[in-house]
Coordinates of C-alpha atoms (C1' of nucleotides) in Angstrom, one line a residue:
Chain A
M1350 CA -2.2 -94.1 -29.8
I1351 CA -3.7 -91.0 -31.3
E1352 CA -2.3 -90.2 -34.7
K1353 CA -1.4 -86.6 -35.6
G1354 CA -4.2 -84.6 -37.0
R1355 CA -6.9 -87.0 -35.9
R1356 CA -10.1 -85.5 -34.6
F1357 CA -10.9 -85.9 -30.9
Y1358 CA -14.3 -85.2 -29.4
L1359 CA -14.7 -85.3 -25.6
T1360 CA -17.4 -84.3 -23.2
T1361 CA -18.1 -83.9 -19.5
A1362 CA -21.4 -84.7 -17.8
I1363 CA -23.6 -81.7 -17.8
A1364 CA -24.1 -80.2 -14.4
Y1365 CA -27.5 -79.7 -12.8
A1366 CA -28.0 -76.0 -12.8
N1367 CA -29.8 -75.6 -9.5
N1368 CA -27.0 -73.9 -7.5
Q1369 CA -23.6 -72.5 -7.6
P1370 CA -20.9 -75.0 -8.7
G1371 CA -18.6 -76.6 -6.2
L1372 CA -15.0 -77.7 -6.9
H1373 CA -16.2 -81.3 -6.8
T1374 CA -18.5 -80.5 -9.7
L1375 CA -16.0 -78.7 -11.8
Y1376 CA -13.3 -81.3 -11.0
E1377 CA -14.2 -83.4 -14.0
V1378 CA -14.4 -80.3 -16.2
I1379 CA -10.9 -79.2 -15.2
G1380 CA -9.7 -82.8 -16.0
A1381 CA -11.5 -82.8 -19.3
D1382 CA -10.1 -79.4 -20.1
V1383 CA -6.6 -80.7 -19.6
I1384 CA -7.2 -83.6 -21.9
A1385 CA -8.7 -81.3 -24.5
R1386 CA -5.8 -78.9 -24.4
W1387 CA -3.4 -81.8 -24.7
H1388 CA -5.1 -82.9 -27.9
R1389 CA -5.3 -79.4 -29.3
M1390 CA -1.6 -79.1 -28.7
L1391 CA -0.9 -82.5 -30.4
G1392 CA -2.6 -81.0 -33.4
D1393 CA -5.7 -83.1 -33.2
D1394 CA -8.9 -81.6 -34.5
T1395 CA -10.4 -81.3 -31.0
R1396 CA -13.9 -80.5 -29.7
F1397 CA -14.5 -80.2 -26.0
L1398 CA -18.1 -80.0 -24.8
T1399 CA -19.4 -79.2 -21.4
G1400 CA -22.5 -77.5 -20.1
T1401 CA -25.6 -77.6 -17.9
D1402 CA -28.7 -79.7 -17.4
E1403 CA -31.6 -77.3 -16.9
H1404 CA -34.9 -79.1 -17.0
S1405 CA -36.7 -80.7 -14.1
V1406 CA -39.7 -80.2 -11.9
N1407 CA -37.3 -79.3 -9.1
I1408 CA -35.9 -76.4 -11.0
A1409 CA -39.4 -75.2 -11.9
Q1410 CA -40.3 -75.3 -8.2
R1411 CA -37.2 -73.5 -7.1
A1412 CA -37.8 -70.8 -9.6
A1413 CA -41.4 -70.5 -8.4
E1414 CA -40.3 -70.2 -4.8
E1415 CA -38.1 -67.3 -5.8
G1416 CA -41.0 -65.8 -7.9
I1417 CA -39.1 -65.9 -11.2
E1418 CA -39.4 -67.7 -14.5
P1419 CA -37.4 -71.0 -14.7
R1420 CA -35.5 -69.5 -17.6
A1421 CA -34.3 -66.6 -15.4
F1422 CA -33.5 -69.0 -12.6
V1423 CA -31.2 -71.2 -14.7
D1424 CA -29.7 -68.2 -16.6
E1425 CA -28.5 -67.0 -13.2
K1426 CA -27.0 -70.4 -12.2
V1427 CA -25.4 -70.9 -15.6
G1428 CA -23.8 -67.6 -15.2
L1429 CA -22.2 -68.8 -11.9
F1430 CA -20.9 -71.9 -13.7
R1431 CA -19.5 -70.0 -16.6
S1432 CA -17.7 -67.5 -14.4
S1433 CA -16.1 -70.1 -12.2
E1434 CA -15.0 -72.0 -15.3
R1435 CA -13.5 -68.9 -16.7
L1436 CA -11.6 -68.3 -13.5
L1437 CA -10.3 -71.9 -13.7
G1438 CA -9.1 -71.4 -17.3
I1439 CA -11.6 -73.9 -18.7
N1440 CA -12.1 -73.5 -22.4
P1441 CA -14.9 -75.6 -23.9
D1442 CA -15.5 -75.4 -27.7
R1443 CA -19.1 -75.2 -26.8
F1444 CA -20.9 -74.7 -23.6
I1445 CA -24.2 -76.5 -24.1
R1446 CA -27.4 -75.9 -22.3
T1447 CA -30.3 -78.3 -22.4
T1448 CA -32.5 -75.2 -23.0
D1449 CA -30.7 -74.5 -26.2
P1450 CA -33.0 -74.7 -29.3
D1451 CA -30.9 -77.2 -31.2
H1452 CA -30.9 -79.5 -28.2
F1453 CA -34.6 -79.3 -28.1
R1454 CA -34.7 -80.5 -31.6
A1455 CA -32.1 -83.2 -31.0
A1456 CA -33.9 -84.7 -28.0
Q1457 CA -37.3 -84.8 -29.9
E1458 CA -35.6 -86.4 -32.9
M1459 CA -34.1 -89.1 -30.8
V1460 CA -37.5 -89.9 -29.3
R1461 CA -39.0 -90.0 -32.8
R1462 CA -36.3 -92.4 -34.0
A1463 CA -36.8 -94.7 -31.0
Y1464 CA -40.5 -94.7 -31.7
A1465 CA -40.0 -95.4 -35.4
N1466 CA -37.7 -98.3 -34.4
G1467 CA -40.4 -99.8 -32.2
D1468 CA -38.4 -99.2 -29.0
I1469 CA -40.8 -97.1 -27.0
Y1470 CA -44.3 -98.0 -25.8
L1471 CA -46.9 -96.6 -23.4
G1472 CA -47.0 -98.0 -19.9
A1473 CA -48.0 -97.1 -16.4
Y1474 CA -45.4 -96.1 -13.9
E1475 CA -45.9 -96.1 -10.2
G1476 CA -43.4 -95.5 -7.5
W1477 CA -41.6 -93.1 -5.2
Y1478 CA -40.7 -89.9 -6.9
C1479 CA -37.8 -87.7 -5.8
P1480 CA -38.0 -84.2 -7.1
N1481 CA -34.3 -84.1 -7.5
E1482 CA -33.6 -87.5 -9.0
G1483 CA -36.9 -88.7 -10.3
F1484 CA -38.5 -92.1 -9.7
R1485 CA -36.6 -94.2 -7.2
S1486 CA -36.8 -97.9 -6.9
A1487 CA -37.6 -99.6 -3.6
S1488 CA -34.0 -100.3 -3.0
E1489 CA -33.1 -96.7 -3.4
V1490 CA -35.3 -95.3 -0.7
V1491 CA -35.1 -95.4 3.0
E1492 CA -37.8 -95.6 5.6
T1493 CA -37.4 -93.1 8.4
A1494 CA -39.4 -91.8 11.3
R1495 CA -40.3 -88.8 9.1
G1496 CA -41.4 -91.0 6.2
T1497 CA -39.8 -92.3 3.1
I1498 CA -36.8 -90.4 1.8
C1499 CA -34.1 -90.7 -0.8
P1500 CA -30.7 -91.0 0.9
N1501 CA -29.1 -88.4 -1.2
H1502 CA -31.5 -85.7 -0.2
P1503 CA -32.6 -86.5 3.3
D1504 CA -34.6 -83.3 3.6
V1505 CA -36.6 -83.7 0.4
P1506 CA -39.9 -85.6 0.9
L1507 CA -40.7 -88.3 -1.7
Q1508 CA -44.0 -88.5 -3.4
W1509 CA -45.9 -91.6 -4.5
L1510 CA -46.9 -91.2 -8.1
T1511 CA -48.8 -93.2 -10.7
E1512 CA -48.8 -92.0 -14.2
R1513 CA -48.9 -93.0 -17.8
N1514 CA -45.5 -92.9 -19.3
W1515 CA -43.6 -93.9 -22.4
F1516 CA -41.0 -96.6 -21.8
F1517 CA -37.8 -97.4 -23.7
R1518 CA -37.3 -101.0 -24.5
L1519 CA -33.8 -101.3 -22.9
S1520 CA -34.4 -105.1 -22.4
A1521 CA -34.2 -105.5 -26.2
Y1522 CA -30.5 -104.5 -26.1
Q1523 CA -29.2 -106.8 -23.5
A1524 CA -27.4 -109.2 -25.9
R1525 CA -26.0 -106.3 -28.0
L1526 CA -24.7 -104.6 -24.9
E1527 CA -23.0 -107.7 -23.7
R1528 CA -21.4 -108.2 -27.1
H1529 CA -20.3 -104.6 -27.2
F1530 CA -18.6 -104.8 -23.8
A1531 CA -16.9 -108.0 -25.0
E1532 CA -15.7 -106.5 -28.3
H1533 CA -14.7 -103.2 -26.8
P1534 CA -12.8 -103.9 -23.6
D1535 CA -11.8 -100.3 -23.2
F1536 CA -15.4 -99.0 -23.6
V1537 CA -15.7 -98.4 -19.8
Q1538 CA -12.7 -97.4 -17.7
P1539 CA -11.3 -98.0 -15.1
D1540 CA -11.7 -101.7 -15.4
Y1541 CA -13.5 -102.2 -12.1
R1542 CA -16.2 -99.9 -13.3
R1543 CA -16.5 -101.9 -16.4
N1544 CA -16.9 -105.0 -14.4
E1545 CA -19.6 -103.4 -12.3
M1546 CA -21.6 -102.3 -15.3
L1547 CA -21.2 -105.7 -17.0
G1548 CA -22.5 -107.3 -13.8
F1549 CA -25.5 -105.0 -13.9
I1550 CA -26.2 -105.9 -17.6
R1551 CA -25.9 -109.6 -17.0
Q1552 CA -28.5 -109.8 -14.3
G1553 CA -31.1 -108.6 -16.7
L1554 CA -32.2 -105.2 -18.0
E1555 CA -35.5 -103.5 -17.4
D1556 CA -37.2 -101.0 -19.6
F1557 CA -37.1 -97.4 -18.3
S1558 CA -39.5 -94.5 -18.4
I1559 CA -38.7 -91.6 -20.7
S1560 CA -41.6 -89.2 -20.3
R1561 CA -43.4 -87.3 -17.6
A1562 CA -47.0 -86.4 -17.6
S1563 CA -46.5 -83.2 -15.8
G1564 CA -45.8 -80.7 -18.5
G1565 CA -44.1 -77.4 -18.1
W1566 CA -40.4 -77.0 -17.6
G1567 CA -39.0 -79.6 -20.0
I1568 CA -38.8 -80.6 -23.7
P1569 CA -42.3 -81.5 -25.0
F1570 CA -42.7 -85.2 -25.8
P1571 CA -43.1 -85.1 -29.6
I1572 CA -45.4 -88.1 -29.9
A1573 CA -49.1 -88.2 -28.8
E1574 CA -50.7 -91.3 -27.4
N1575 CA -52.1 -92.2 -30.7
G1576 CA -48.6 -92.3 -32.2
E1577 CA -49.0 -89.1 -34.2
S1578 CA -47.0 -86.0 -33.7
S1579 CA -47.9 -84.0 -30.7
L1580 CA -47.4 -80.7 -32.6
M1581 CA -50.8 -79.0 -32.7
A1582 CA -52.3 -77.0 -35.6
D1583 CA -51.5 -73.7 -33.8
G1584 CA -47.8 -74.6 -33.6
R1585 CA -47.8 -75.5 -29.9
W1586 CA -47.0 -78.9 -28.5
D1587 CA -49.9 -80.7 -26.9
P1588 CA -49.4 -80.5 -23.2
E1589 CA -51.2 -83.8 -22.9
A1590 CA -48.2 -85.5 -24.4
G1591 CA -46.1 -84.5 -21.4
T1592 CA -42.3 -83.9 -21.5
I1593 CA -39.2 -85.9 -22.2
Y1594 CA -37.8 -87.3 -19.0
V1595 CA -34.2 -86.8 -17.9
W1596 CA -32.2 -89.3 -19.8
Y1597 CA -33.7 -88.7 -23.2
D1598 CA -33.0 -85.1 -22.5
A1599 CA -29.6 -84.8 -20.7
L1600 CA -27.7 -87.6 -22.4
I1601 CA -28.7 -86.3 -25.8
N1602 CA -26.6 -83.2 -25.3
Y1603 CA -23.5 -85.1 -26.4
I1604 CA -24.9 -85.5 -29.9
T1605 CA -26.5 -82.1 -30.0
G1606 CA -23.0 -80.7 -29.3
A1607 CA -21.8 -82.7 -32.3
G1608 CA -24.3 -81.3 -34.7
F1609 CA -27.2 -83.7 -34.5
P1610 CA -29.6 -83.4 -36.2
D1611 CA -29.3 -80.0 -37.9
D1612 CA -25.8 -80.4 -39.3
P1613 CA -25.2 -83.9 -40.7
D1614 CA -21.7 -83.1 -41.9
A1615 CA -20.5 -81.9 -38.6
F1616 CA -22.2 -84.8 -36.9
A1617 CA -20.5 -87.3 -39.2
H1618 CA -17.2 -85.6 -38.4
W1619 CA -17.5 -85.6 -34.6
W1620 CA -19.6 -88.6 -33.7
P1621 CA -18.9 -91.1 -32.1
A1622 CA -17.4 -89.2 -29.2
D1623 CA -13.9 -90.3 -28.3
L1624 CA -14.4 -89.8 -24.6
H1625 CA -17.1 -89.1 -22.1
V1626 CA -15.7 -88.1 -18.7
I1627 CA -18.4 -88.7 -16.0
G1628 CA -18.8 -89.3 -12.3
K1629 CA -19.4 -92.7 -10.8
D1630 CA -23.0 -91.9 -9.9
I1631 CA -24.1 -91.8 -13.5
A1632 CA -22.0 -94.6 -14.9
R1633 CA -25.0 -96.9 -15.6
F1634 CA -26.8 -94.3 -17.6
H1635 CA -23.8 -93.6 -19.8
T1636 CA -22.6 -97.1 -20.3
V1637 CA -25.9 -99.0 -20.5
Y1638 CA -28.8 -96.8 -21.3
W1639 CA -26.9 -94.4 -23.6
P1640 CA -25.5 -96.9 -26.0
A1641 CA -28.9 -98.6 -26.4
M1642 CA -30.6 -95.2 -27.0
L1643 CA -28.0 -94.5 -29.7
W1644 CA -28.4 -97.9 -31.4
S1645 CA -32.1 -97.5 -31.4
A1646 CA -31.6 -94.3 -33.4
G1647 CA -29.2 -95.9 -35.7
L1648 CA -26.2 -94.2 -34.2
E1649 CA -22.9 -95.5 -32.8
A1650 CA -22.0 -95.7 -29.2
P1651 CA -19.3 -93.5 -27.8
R1652 CA -15.8 -95.0 -27.9
R1653 CA -14.8 -94.6 -24.3
V1654 CA -16.4 -93.6 -21.0
W1655 CA -14.1 -92.7 -18.2
V1656 CA -15.7 -92.9 -14.7
H1657 CA -14.0 -90.8 -12.1
G1658 CA -14.5 -90.8 -8.3
W1659 CA -15.5 -88.2 -5.8
L1660 CA -13.8 -85.6 -3.6
L1661 CA -14.3 -86.5 0.0
V1662 CA -13.7 -84.5 3.1
K1663 CA -11.8 -85.8 6.1
G1664 CA -13.7 -88.8 7.4
G1665 CA -14.8 -90.0 4.0
E1666 CA -18.0 -88.0 3.5
R1667 CA -18.7 -87.0 0.0
M1668 CA -18.4 -83.4 -0.9
S1669 CA -21.8 -82.0 -1.9
K1670 CA -23.7 -78.8 -2.1
S1671 CA -26.6 -80.1 -0.1
R1672 CA -24.2 -81.1 2.7
G1673 CA -22.5 -77.8 2.5
N1674 CA -19.0 -79.3 2.9
F1675 CA -17.6 -78.3 -0.5
F1676 CA -14.9 -76.0 -1.7
D1677 CA -16.0 -72.9 -3.6
P1678 CA -13.9 -73.0 -6.7
N1679 CA -13.6 -69.2 -6.6
D1680 CA -12.0 -69.4 -3.2
V1681 CA -9.5 -71.9 -4.4
V1682 CA -8.6 -69.8 -7.3
T1683 CA -8.2 -66.8 -5.1
A1684 CA -5.9 -68.7 -2.8
L1685 CA -3.9 -70.7 -5.3
G1686 CA -4.3 -68.9 -8.6
S1687 CA -6.0 -70.3 -11.6
D1688 CA -3.2 -72.7 -12.5
G1689 CA -2.5 -73.5 -8.9
A1690 CA -6.1 -74.5 -8.4
R1691 CA -6.1 -76.7 -11.6
Y1692 CA -2.8 -78.3 -10.7
V1693 CA -3.5 -79.0 -7.0
T1694 CA -7.0 -80.4 -7.7
L1695 CA -5.8 -82.8 -10.3
A1696 CA -2.5 -83.8 -8.5
E1697 CA -4.2 -84.3 -5.2
V1698 CA -7.3 -86.1 -6.4
A1699 CA -6.8 -89.4 -8.2
F1700 CA -8.8 -89.4 -11.4
D1701 CA -9.8 -93.1 -11.0
R1702 CA -11.1 -93.3 -7.5
D1703 CA -12.4 -91.3 -4.5
T1704 CA -9.9 -89.2 -2.6
E1705 CA -10.0 -87.3 0.7
V1706 CA -8.9 -83.7 0.4
S1707 CA -8.5 -80.8 2.8
W1708 CA -7.6 -77.2 2.6
E1709 CA -4.3 -78.1 4.2
S1710 CA -3.5 -80.9 1.8
F1711 CA -4.1 -78.4 -1.1
I1712 CA -1.8 -75.8 0.4
R1713 CA 0.9 -78.4 1.1
R1714 CA 0.7 -79.7 -2.4
Y1715 CA 0.9 -76.2 -3.8
N1716 CA 3.9 -75.3 -1.8
A1717 CA 5.8 -78.6 -2.3
D1718 CA 5.2 -79.1 -6.0
L1719 CA 4.6 -75.6 -7.4
A1720 CA 6.4 -73.2 -5.2
N1721 CA 9.4 -75.3 -4.0
D1722 CA 10.0 -77.8 -6.7
F1723 CA 8.9 -76.4 -10.0
G1724 CA 8.6 -72.6 -9.5
N1725 CA 11.9 -72.5 -7.7
L1726 CA 13.6 -74.6 -10.4
V1727 CA 12.5 -72.1 -13.1
N1728 CA 13.5 -69.2 -10.9
R1729 CA 17.0 -70.5 -10.0
T1730 CA 17.6 -71.5 -13.7
V1731 CA 16.6 -68.1 -15.1
S1732 CA 18.5 -66.3 -12.3
M1733 CA 21.7 -68.2 -12.9
A1734 CA 21.5 -67.8 -16.7
N1735 CA 21.1 -64.0 -16.2
R1736 CA 23.9 -63.8 -13.6
Y1737 CA 26.5 -66.0 -15.2
L1738 CA 25.7 -65.7 -18.9
A1739 CA 24.2 -62.2 -19.1
G1740 CA 20.9 -63.7 -20.0
E1741 CA 22.1 -65.1 -23.3
R1742 CA 20.2 -68.4 -23.6
P1743 CA 22.5 -71.4 -23.5
G1744 CA 21.9 -74.4 -25.7
A1745 CA 21.1 -77.8 -24.4
S1746 CA 23.8 -80.4 -24.5
D1747 CA 23.5 -83.7 -26.5
G1748 CA 24.5 -86.3 -24.1
G1749 CA 23.5 -85.0 -20.7
S1750 CA 21.8 -87.1 -18.1
L1751 CA 18.6 -84.9 -18.2
R1752 CA 18.1 -85.7 -21.8
F1753 CA 18.2 -89.4 -21.0
V1754 CA 15.7 -89.0 -18.1
W1755 CA 13.4 -86.8 -20.3
E1756 CA 13.3 -89.4 -23.0
K1757 CA 12.2 -92.0 -20.4
T1758 CA 9.7 -89.6 -18.9
L1759 CA 7.7 -88.3 -22.0
P1760 CA 6.2 -91.5 -23.2
V1761 CA 5.1 -92.5 -19.7
Y1762 CA 3.6 -89.0 -19.2
R1763 CA 1.8 -89.1 -22.5
S1764 CA 0.3 -92.5 -22.0
Q1765 CA -0.9 -91.6 -18.5
L1766 CA -2.4 -88.4 -19.7
E1767 CA -4.2 -90.0 -22.6
G1768 CA -5.3 -92.8 -20.4
C1769 CA -7.0 -90.3 -18.0
L1770 CA -4.6 -91.1 -15.1
L1771 CA -4.0 -87.3 -14.7
H1772 CA -2.6 -87.5 -11.2
A1773 CA -0.1 -90.2 -12.3
A1774 CA 0.9 -88.1 -15.3
L1775 CA 1.7 -85.2 -13.0
A1776 CA 3.7 -87.4 -10.7
T1777 CA 5.7 -88.6 -13.6
L1778 CA 6.4 -85.1 -14.9
W1779 CA 7.4 -84.0 -11.4
E1780 CA 9.9 -86.8 -11.1
F1781 CA 11.7 -85.0 -14.0
V1782 CA 11.4 -81.7 -12.1
G1783 CA 13.2 -83.5 -9.3
A1784 CA 15.9 -84.7 -11.6
A1785 CA 16.5 -81.2 -12.8
N1786 CA 16.8 -79.9 -9.3
R1787 CA 19.3 -82.6 -8.4
L1788 CA 21.3 -81.7 -11.4
V1789 CA 21.8 -78.2 -10.1
D1790 CA 23.2 -79.4 -6.8
A1791 CA 25.3 -82.1 -8.6
E1792 CA 26.9 -79.6 -11.0
K1793 CA 27.1 -76.5 -8.7
P1794 CA 27.0 -73.8 -11.4
W1795 CA 28.2 -71.2 -8.9
E1796 CA 31.4 -73.1 -8.5
L1797 CA 31.9 -73.3 -12.2
A1798 CA 31.3 -69.5 -12.3
K1799 CA 34.1 -69.0 -9.7
A1800 CA 36.5 -71.2 -11.7
I1801 CA 35.8 -69.1 -14.8
K1802 CA 36.7 -65.9 -12.9
L1803 CA 40.0 -67.5 -11.9
G1804 CA 40.8 -68.0 -15.6
G1805 CA 43.3 -70.3 -17.1
P1806 CA 42.6 -73.7 -18.7
D1807 CA 40.4 -74.7 -15.8
G1808 CA 38.4 -71.6 -16.5
E1809 CA 37.9 -72.5 -20.1
S1810 CA 36.5 -76.0 -19.4
A1811 CA 34.4 -74.6 -16.6
S1812 CA 32.9 -72.1 -19.1
L1813 CA 31.9 -74.9 -21.5
R1814 CA 30.5 -76.9 -18.6
L1815 CA 28.5 -74.0 -17.2
S1816 CA 27.0 -73.3 -20.5
A1817 CA 26.0 -77.0 -21.0
V1818 CA 24.6 -77.4 -17.5
L1819 CA 22.5 -74.2 -17.7
G1820 CA 21.5 -75.1 -21.2
D1821 CA 20.2 -78.4 -20.0
L1822 CA 18.3 -76.7 -17.2
V1823 CA 16.8 -74.2 -19.5
E1824 CA 15.7 -77.0 -21.8
A1825 CA 14.2 -78.9 -18.9
C1826 CA 12.2 -75.9 -17.9
R1827 CA 11.0 -75.5 -21.5
L1828 CA 10.0 -79.1 -21.8
I1829 CA 8.1 -79.2 -18.4
A1830 CA 6.3 -76.0 -19.2
L1831 CA 5.2 -77.3 -22.6
A1832 CA 4.3 -80.7 -21.5
G1833 CA 2.6 -79.4 -18.4
A1834 CA 0.8 -76.6 -20.3
P1835 CA -2.6 -78.4 -20.4
F1836 CA -2.5 -78.3 -16.6
L1837 CA -0.9 -74.9 -16.3
P1838 CA -2.2 -73.0 -19.3
A1839 CA -1.7 -69.5 -17.9
T1840 CA 1.8 -70.1 -16.5
A1841 CA 3.4 -72.0 -19.3
P1842 CA 3.6 -69.0 -21.7
R1843 CA 5.2 -67.0 -18.8
I1844 CA 7.8 -69.6 -18.4
L1845 CA 8.7 -69.7 -22.1
A1846 CA 8.9 -65.9 -22.0
Q1847 CA 11.3 -66.0 -19.2
L1848 CA 13.4 -68.5 -21.1
G1849 CA 13.3 -66.2 -24.2
Y1850 CA 11.0 -68.3 -26.3
A1851 CA 7.8 -67.3 -28.0
W1852 CA 4.6 -69.1 -27.1
P1853 CA 3.2 -70.6 -30.3
Y1854 CA -0.2 -71.7 -29.1
A1855 CA -3.5 -69.9 -28.7
N1856 CA -5.2 -69.5 -25.4
D1857 CA -7.0 -72.7 -25.8
G1858 CA -4.0 -74.7 -27.0
N1859 CA -4.9 -74.6 -30.7
G1860 CA -2.9 -73.3 -33.5
G1861 CA 0.7 -74.1 -32.6
P1862 CA 3.1 -76.8 -34.0
P1863 CA 2.4 -80.4 -33.0
V1864 CA 3.6 -80.5 -29.5
L1865 CA 5.3 -83.9 -29.7
G1866 CA 7.9 -82.2 -32.0
E1867 CA 8.3 -79.4 -29.6
L1868 CA 8.8 -81.9 -26.8
S1869 CA 11.8 -83.5 -28.4
W1870 CA 15.0 -82.7 -26.6
A1871 CA 16.7 -79.6 -28.0
A1872 CA 14.0 -79.0 -30.5
H1873 CA 15.1 -75.4 -30.6
G1874 CA 18.7 -76.1 -29.8
G1875 CA 20.3 -73.9 -32.4
E1876 CA 18.2 -70.8 -31.8
A1877 CA 19.7 -67.9 -29.9
G1878 CA 17.6 -66.0 -27.4
Q1879 CA 17.6 -63.5 -24.6
M1880 CA 16.2 -64.6 -21.3
E1881 CA 14.1 -62.3 -19.2
Q1882 CA 14.6 -61.4 -15.5
P1883 CA 13.3 -64.1 -13.2
E1884 CA 9.9 -63.6 -11.8
P1885 CA 8.3 -66.0 -9.2
L1886 CA 5.6 -68.0 -10.8
F1887 CA 4.0 -69.6 -7.7
P1888 CA 4.6 -67.5 -4.6
R1889 CA 4.9 -69.7 -1.5
L1890 CA 1.9 -69.7 0.8
S1891 CA 1.8 -69.9 4.5
V1892 CA 0.0 -72.9 5.8
E1893 CA -3.2 -71.8 7.6
P1894 CA -4.1 -74.1 10.4
D1895 CA -7.6 -75.0 9.3
A1896 CA -9.7 -73.4 6.7
T1897 CA -11.4 -76.6 5.7
P1898 CA -15.1 -76.1 5.3
A1899 CA -17.1 -77.9 8.0
Chain B
rG466 C1' -27.8 -111.9 0.3
rG467 C1' -24.6 -112.0 -4.4
rC468 C1' -20.3 -110.1 -6.9
rG469 C1' -15.9 -107.0 -6.6
rG470 C1' -12.2 -103.9 -4.1
rA471 C1' -9.5 -102.2 0.2
rG472 C1' -7.2 -102.6 5.2
rU473 C1' 1.2 -101.4 4.7
rA474 C1' 5.3 -95.5 8.3
rG475 C1' 1.7 -89.2 11.2
rC476 C1' -0.8 -88.4 5.9
rU477 C1' -1.6 -90.2 0.7
rC478 C1' -0.3 -94.5 -1.5
rA479 C1' 3.3 -98.4 -4.3
rG480 C1' 4.9 -103.3 -3.7
rU481 C1' 6.9 -108.7 -4.0
rG482 C1' 7.0 -116.3 -1.8
rG483 C1' 12.8 -115.1 0.8
rU484 C1' 13.6 -111.1 6.9
rA485 C1' 9.4 -103.9 3.9
rG486 C1' 9.2 -98.9 -0.2
rA487 C1' 8.0 -93.7 -2.4
rG488 C1' 6.1 -88.7 -1.9
rC489 C1' 4.5 -85.3 1.8
rA490 C1' 5.0 -84.1 7.0
rG491 C1' 8.9 -84.5 11.3
rG492 C1' 14.5 -84.4 12.7
rG493 C1' 19.8 -83.6 11.4
rG494 C1' 23.7 -81.9 8.0
rA495 C1' 26.6 -79.6 4.2
rC496 C1' 26.0 -75.7 0.7
rU497 C1' 24.2 -70.8 -1.5
rC498 C1' 22.1 -70.2 -7.9
rA499 C1' 17.0 -69.7 -5.9
rU500 C1' 10.4 -68.3 -3.7
rA501 C1' 14.7 -69.5 4.2
rA502 C1' 13.3 -72.9 -1.7
rG503 C1' 16.8 -77.0 -3.5
rC504 C1' 20.4 -81.1 -2.2
rC505 C1' 22.2 -85.0 1.2
rC506 C1' 21.2 -88.0 5.5
rU507 C1' 17.5 -89.6 8.9
rU508 C1' 13.3 -90.9 12.9
rG509 C1' 8.8 -93.6 12.0
rG510 C1' 5.6 -99.8 10.4
rU511 C1' 4.4 -106.8 15.1
rC512 C1' 2.4 -104.9 6.2
rG513 C1' -6.4 -105.6 9.8
rC514 C1' -6.9 -110.4 13.3
rA515 C1' -6.3 -115.8 13.7
rA516 C1' -5.1 -120.4 11.8
rG517 C1' -3.0 -123.3 7.7
rU518 C1' 0.4 -124.5 3.3
rU519 C1' 5.8 -123.8 2.9
rC520 C1' 12.6 -124.4 4.5
rG521 C1' 10.5 -119.4 4.6
rA522 C1' 4.5 -115.2 3.7
rC523 C1' 3.4 -108.8 4.0
rU524 C1' 3.0 -111.6 -0.6
rC525 C1' -0.7 -118.3 -1.3
rU526 C1' -5.3 -120.9 1.3
rU527 C1' -9.3 -120.7 5.0
rG528 C1' -12.1 -118.2 8.7
rC529 C1' -13.1 -113.6 11.1
rC530 C1' -13.2 -108.1 11.8
rU531 C1' -13.6 -103.2 9.6
rC532 C1' -14.4 -100.0 5.4
rC533 C1' -15.9 -99.1 0.3
rG534 C1' -18.3 -99.9 -4.6
rC535 C1' -22.0 -102.4 -7.8
rU536 C1' -26.4 -105.1 -7.2
rA537 C1' -30.5 -107.8 -5.1
rC538 C1' -34.0 -108.7 -1.4
rC539 C1' -36.5 -109.0 3.2
rA540 C1' -39.2 -106.2 6.5

RNA sequence: GGCGGAGUAGCUCAGUGGUAGAGCAGGGGACUCAUAAGCCCUUGGUCGCAAGUUCGACUCUUGCCUCCGCUACCA
């Protein structure tokens, strides 16, 4: 368990900035943002890093086709990412770009350290080269009538390349990796991903290439063939030295974002990362290559890598930009609102495996969970408190059934959230929503209100009862809003306002009291307050027959 | 080819050696505080196929089929 005030550093993979982002790309960023917000609210010293991967021959080519500089090309794409993320309420502590100057220095420093440690050497590389993904091994390409292609990009022709490259001695780290996996059973999660990676390690590791001869759009390789620095007398980097190839560029962003190498104090504070959230397609690079690269530089491996699955469309095909079968996050936000989009995406898509989604499943989930169950619960609670108690906020009771249910719910919710089972955490919290809705029908506050009108001794006991029931319901709404705030950061403060409470956290979840204290039953039991008029939080949507992208 | 996972109600999934569960969707009902929401009840399943072990298997074993993941290789 995370102790109060601990620091928590988490990252997402950086997205390839060659296009507009799809919801399937921002999915992990939304999930990581939720986890980051939870830790900020806990009071942890939290740092959340996400960003974009911007170097590659492919991007340089695309820019050239459009007749613009690579930098202008990626600036535009990054703008699209940032604007979609803003719409989704995503709040990184730093948005890192591999074109950032400090990242340039970090990547070069990592290469120098690997070299100094004897872990990189010159070799020749020959093989099929995919402009999108780099060199592909024989098992990764497919022969077709139109020639050899990479299955992920059927329309992109492969090239057969031979070139002199620097290699990283991954093979030297096999034993240490096996030991690390054994000593840190939670290093890779979920477990079946860990087993897959362990299987990959055990069958023997091969060195991998970390440079490209083709200069241009990339970070200059800092070492010349003679082993000296490739920095020339005129201050330029020798183009003959080539550029750093993808993994010694992209992966490095995680330490750049922690202060490496410019700010040793910051780096000592933030590294090793507590959590990398990544997609299953890059698990090997994060759980095998990356630890070895860090060790080579004398640094620690990250503490935990969470591997999530993909969003699939009906029929099981992976959502992807190249297939054109993806959701535009901006459309989802337009339809469901910012919090609606966050909630539905994370409730509907399991964070530990692939999930089929459709526009209809999103709308159904929104209506069932947000409009009908939770939104309506808040609305009916606030409405009754206004109508029966003149808006004077009733206090929660001590021994009510909801309190009992809540005290069972919170620890489960917390462990699922911190264990990255975000969909399960929401399901747990929503069971409590259901319990609150059932309490309304069991207690029938409207009948209590009638008994009060009739007066007499029955009226007096009804009055106490009404106040206790509505107090428990108000408390339930407060607790759900606070606990669910990482998922619903824009709505949670509105709910507290309707309940007559101030919202003590900043927009990113920082600055307030430790949330676990706030989440104890009746944490603000003695405080008087005036409730606001009810205002629907999640307007019900009509189900459109089929708006699922083809 | 090797290793691993999965095949359970229309959909998404949970589950256990003793004659199957949840949520959503569908149907019905009583109510009315509420976003015609909520609540209660309910229709749906030969638990992939076949054989075996067992008093008894959806749950164990074997074979097969289908799908998926990791990985290898042939051509």
